XYZ file of C-alpha atoms in Angstrom:
181
model
C 109.967 339.970 44.797
C 108.594 336.801 44.141
C 107.410 335.857 40.539
C 104.696 333.374 42.268
C 102.419 333.363 44.938
C 101.797 329.889 46.747
C 98.271 329.307 48.423
C 98.138 327.273 51.444
C 95.058 325.163 49.786
C 97.182 324.365 46.771
C 98.498 320.867 46.545
C 101.229 319.901 44.159
C 100.868 316.415 42.698
C 104.159 314.480 43.314
C 104.734 311.484 41.599
C 105.841 308.647 43.804
C 108.367 306.555 41.561
C 108.484 303.435 43.963
C 104.427 303.133 43.132
C 104.204 304.418 39.625
C 105.502 301.240 37.954
C 104.043 297.935 39.208
C 107.129 295.404 39.057
C 105.625 293.395 35.884
C 104.956 296.274 33.925
C 106.495 296.071 30.315
C 108.260 298.756 30.419
C 110.824 297.033 33.301
C 111.779 294.929 30.517
C 112.980 298.108 28.457
C 114.871 299.609 31.092
C 116.548 296.105 32.229
C 117.474 295.513 28.622
C 119.125 298.940 28.277
C 120.954 298.954 31.625
C 122.153 295.565 30.909
C 123.398 295.810 27.164
C 125.435 299.102 28.157
C 126.424 297.690 31.119
C 128.094 294.483 29.361
C 129.443 296.645 26.779
C 131.245 298.751 29.406
C 132.399 295.812 31.219
C 134.207 294.055 28.350
C 135.805 297.651 27.363
C 137.003 297.818 30.657
C 138.185 294.305 31.290
C 140.008 294.274 28.160
C 141.959 297.646 28.588
C 143.254 296.393 32.142
C 144.218 293.031 30.430
C 146.887 295.104 28.372
C 148.612 296.114 31.603
C 148.899 299.775 30.795
C 149.526 302.418 32.948
C 146.923 304.093 35.384
C 146.842 307.699 33.596
C 148.985 306.757 30.525
C 148.163 309.041 27.640
C 149.764 306.994 24.871
C 147.969 304.961 22.258
C 146.813 301.616 24.088
C 143.108 300.997 22.494
C 140.511 298.383 23.175
C 137.594 297.326 21.084
C 138.379 300.530 18.740
C 138.500 303.064 21.714
C 141.671 304.706 23.075
C 142.310 303.524 26.871
C 143.993 303.790 29.728
C 144.142 302.300 33.746
C 141.867 304.671 34.953
C 139.166 304.670 32.029
C 139.425 300.903 32.154
C 138.434 300.957 36.089
C 135.971 303.560 35.499
C 134.378 301.790 32.871
C 133.960 298.598 34.909
C 132.527 300.312 38.013
C 129.492 302.182 35.526
C 129.246 298.763 33.909
C 128.799 297.170 37.117
C 126.306 299.862 38.440
C 124.205 299.423 35.076
C 124.103 295.583 35.748
C 123.022 296.632 39.518
C 120.088 298.650 37.440
C 119.226 295.681 35.310
C 118.936 293.654 38.478
C 116.906 295.915 40.496
C 114.732 296.952 37.670
C 111.660 299.092 37.381
C 112.104 302.904 38.132
C 115.677 302.464 39.449
C 116.835 301.206 36.300
C 115.051 304.313 34.490
C 116.042 306.733 36.320
C 119.525 305.519 36.367
C 119.689 304.975 32.698
C 118.613 308.602 32.188
C 121.131 310.170 35.189
C 124.130 308.305 33.235
C 122.942 308.950 29.772
C 123.387 312.517 30.861
C 126.636 312.259 32.274
C 127.975 310.391 29.679
C 126.814 313.260 27.135
C 128.572 315.673 29.776
C 131.717 313.797 29.623
C 131.858 313.741 25.932
C 131.928 317.450 25.929
C 134.343 317.981 28.772
C 136.383 315.808 26.620
C 135.857 317.235 23.643
C 137.304 320.544 25.060
C 140.409 318.458 26.486
C 141.210 316.427 23.640
C 144.581 318.059 22.939
C 145.733 319.355 26.096
C 147.577 318.005 29.278
C 144.634 317.469 31.470
C 143.078 314.722 29.104
C 143.858 312.253 32.130
C 141.510 309.482 30.828
C 143.358 309.453 27.439
C 140.106 310.378 25.387
C 140.550 310.778 21.448
C 137.580 311.682 19.249
C 136.550 308.501 18.907
C 135.824 308.250 22.474
C 134.121 311.441 22.532
C 131.723 309.977 19.665
C 131.162 306.771 21.720
C 130.658 308.843 24.798
C 127.786 310.987 22.917
C 126.051 307.732 21.211
C 125.956 305.972 24.686
C 124.810 309.164 26.738
C 122.031 309.098 24.058
C 121.268 305.328 24.128
C 120.871 305.136 27.633
C 118.736 308.327 27.707
C 116.455 306.894 25.509
C 116.031 303.620 27.284
C 115.473 305.337 30.406
C 112.989 307.879 28.826
C 110.869 305.332 27.000
C 107.102 305.398 28.172
C 107.960 308.108 30.895
C 108.193 310.988 28.672
C 106.099 311.949 25.794
C 102.731 314.071 24.947
C 100.785 311.358 24.333
C 101.282 308.574 26.586
C 98.729 305.929 26.828
C 95.755 305.983 29.319
C 96.930 302.575 31.336
C 100.771 303.941 31.363
C 101.495 304.265 35.077
C 103.340 307.726 34.469
C 100.401 308.796 33.065
C 97.998 307.764 35.817
C 100.455 309.257 38.336
C 100.669 312.549 36.441
C 96.832 312.732 36.105
C 95.221 311.423 39.283
C 91.893 313.240 38.627
C 91.369 311.141 35.795
C 91.919 308.299 37.947
C 89.306 309.164 40.311
C 86.701 309.581 37.597
C 87.297 306.389 36.408
C 87.083 304.471 39.628
C 83.714 303.038 40.381
C 81.781 304.639 43.077
C 81.954 303.016 46.470
C 79.307 302.684 48.958
C 80.714 305.125 51.032
C 80.263 307.932 48.195
C 77.038 307.265 46.966
C 75.227 307.902 50.326
């Protein structure tokens, strides 16, 4: 049994993310800064981890910037850092969505490796400081990605508020000659 009924005349409001945020909007800077800073740190961590010539899946005590690492984690950090730099270059809704998605993935990764800390399945050589770092980076990326998008009291000039409330946008628009007749 269906718990809801769809009516053929109803229309669901769908936010078109490509059109919701103008290229020069001030939120674009926040999304770019968030992606760029996290990407820079992950690139530095990955490059420093690779310069130690450690094994790809070595679970020894090799560290870089105070975090445990191995070759696989270093390469993964470089790839994610580059992806965040791509988000920084593109900006806009892509950077915002990328920040949110990667933030959630970092948090899930933290929980996954928290469970694998003292097991043989800890192939990325995580230690508790890596888990905490993963949680912190995940939260920071999510905050940067959700900034100005998720709130109960967005200002009315916010493009996300306008996309969610098209009826208010139509009421505020001046009447054209066709509407007057």
